[in-house]
Short mmCIF file of C-alpha atoms in Angstrom, two decimals:
data_model
loop_
_atom_site.label_atom_id
_atom_site.label_comp_id
_atom_site.label_asym_id
_atom_site.label_seq_id
_atom_site.Cartn_x
_atom_site.Cartn_y
_atom_site.Cartn_z
CA MET C 1 123.80 102.51 94.85
CA TYR C 2 121.33 102.04 91.96
CA PRO C 3 121.94 98.30 91.59
CA THR C 4 121.34 97.78 95.32
CA VAL C 5 118.14 99.82 95.30
CA GLY C 6 116.97 98.07 92.13
CA ARG C 7 117.69 94.65 93.63
CA LEU C 8 115.65 95.55 96.73
CA LEU C 9 112.80 97.03 94.68
CA LEU C 10 112.54 93.73 92.85
CA ALA C 11 113.12 91.33 95.74
CA ILE C 12 111.00 92.85 98.51
CA PRO C 13 107.68 92.78 96.60
CA ILE C 14 108.51 89.26 95.38
CA ALA C 15 109.02 88.15 99.00
CA ILE C 16 105.70 89.75 99.96
CA PHE C 17 103.94 88.00 97.06
CA GLY C 18 105.46 84.75 98.34
CA ALA C 19 104.19 85.42 101.85
CA PHE C 20 100.71 86.14 100.43
CA HIS C 21 100.81 82.76 98.68
CA MET C 22 101.57 81.08 102.01
CA MET C 23 98.92 83.01 103.95
CA ASN C 24 96.14 82.68 101.34
CA ALA C 25 96.89 79.31 99.76
CA VAL C 26 93.38 77.88 100.15
CA GLU C 27 91.80 80.95 98.57
CA MET C 28 94.39 81.02 95.77
CA LYS C 29 94.10 77.36 94.78
CA SER C 30 91.33 78.23 92.33
CA MET C 31 93.95 80.10 90.28
CA VAL C 32 95.87 76.88 89.60
CA PRO C 33 95.03 75.62 86.10
CA ALA C 34 92.46 72.79 86.30
CA ALA C 35 94.68 70.52 84.19
CA LEU C 36 97.32 70.61 86.94
CA PRO C 37 96.48 68.24 89.81
CA GLY C 38 97.39 69.21 93.35
CA GLY C 39 95.77 72.65 93.62
CA VAL C 40 96.95 74.11 96.90
CA PHE C 41 100.33 72.30 96.67
CA TRP C 42 101.26 74.50 93.69
CA VAL C 43 100.29 77.65 95.56
CA TYR C 44 102.56 76.72 98.46
CA LEU C 45 105.37 75.66 96.12
CA SER C 46 105.21 78.91 94.18
CA GLY C 47 105.14 80.85 97.46
CA VAL C 48 108.30 79.11 98.64
CA ALA C 49 109.91 79.71 95.23
CA LEU C 50 109.07 83.42 95.35
CA ILE C 51 110.53 83.80 98.84
CA ALA C 52 113.64 81.79 97.91
CA ALA C 53 114.19 83.93 94.80
CA ALA C 54 113.83 87.12 96.83
CA LEU C 55 116.34 85.93 99.42
CA ALA C 56 118.84 84.84 96.77
CA ILE C 57 118.56 88.22 95.05
CA ILE C 58 118.91 90.21 98.28
CA LEU C 59 121.80 88.10 99.60
CA GLN C 60 123.41 87.90 96.16
CA LYS C 61 123.80 84.13 96.48
CA MET C 62 123.02 82.41 93.18
CA ALA C 63 121.16 85.60 92.24
CA LYS C 64 121.57 85.14 88.49
CA LEU C 65 119.97 81.68 88.57
CA ALA C 66 117.27 82.91 90.94
CA ALA C 67 116.44 85.86 88.68
CA ILE C 68 116.25 83.65 85.59
CA LEU C 69 114.03 81.09 87.33
CA LEU C 70 111.86 83.88 88.74
CA ALA C 71 111.40 85.29 85.24
CA VAL C 72 110.44 81.88 83.86
CA MET C 73 107.93 81.34 86.66
CA LEU C 74 106.36 84.77 86.17
CA ILE C 75 106.07 84.28 82.41
CA LEU C 76 104.36 80.94 83.06
CA PHE C 77 101.99 82.64 85.52
CA ALA C 78 101.16 85.29 82.92
CA VAL C 79 100.49 82.76 80.17
CA LEU C 80 98.93 79.87 82.10
CA VAL C 81 97.13 81.59 84.99
CA HIS C 82 96.24 85.17 84.09
CA MET C 83 95.92 85.18 80.28
CA PRO C 84 93.17 82.50 80.20
CA LYS C 85 91.17 84.57 82.70
CA PHE C 86 91.59 87.65 80.52
CA LEU C 87 90.56 85.74 77.41
CA GLY C 88 87.58 84.42 79.37
CA GLY C 89 86.32 87.95 79.90
CA ASP C 90 88.03 89.06 83.12
CA GLN C 91 89.36 92.43 82.00
CA LEU C 92 91.20 92.98 85.31
CA ALA C 93 93.37 89.91 84.64
CA MET C 94 95.29 91.87 81.99
CA GLY C 95 96.79 93.92 84.82
CA SER C 96 98.19 90.72 86.31
CA VAL C 97 99.54 89.61 82.91
CA LEU C 98 101.33 92.93 82.46
CA LYS C 99 102.61 93.01 86.07
CA ASP C 100 104.09 89.53 85.78
CA LEU C 101 105.68 90.28 82.41
CA ALA C 102 107.15 93.57 83.67
CA ILE C 103 108.64 91.95 86.76
CA ALA C 104 109.97 89.08 84.61
CA GLY C 105 111.67 91.67 82.41
CA GLY C 106 113.26 93.30 85.43
CA ALA C 107 114.43 89.93 86.69
CA LEU C 108 116.06 89.17 83.33
CA ILE C 109 117.81 92.54 83.33
CA LEU C 110 119.08 91.79 86.84
CA ALA C 111 120.25 88.34 85.69
CA SER C 112 122.23 89.96 82.88
CA THR C 113 124.15 92.09 85.39
CA GLU C 114 124.97 89.30 87.86
CA LYS C 115 128.32 87.53 87.69
CA ASN C 116 127.37 84.11 89.06
#
């Protein structure tokens, strides 16, 4: 029971974050690092990736790979998107850094328990 509940507690919020990326892409494009061309494309791509990871985890199809890739993406978000904002004086950005790192940790724990 616990693994199923844990899988859902990880995947459902990730799917919702993905949906938020899709619904608010234009507003979120300012979060894409300036050195990365394409702005809104990256918001949509990350939204699709979040939803795909959530589905893979829920359906247990390539869940280990999905969890590892999710963790990598969230660590990149923490370092490349949220940490520069924190270092630039946005104290609230640290909450996003910690959230992304915590979820990445959970995804890596899940990956370690998956067989595929």
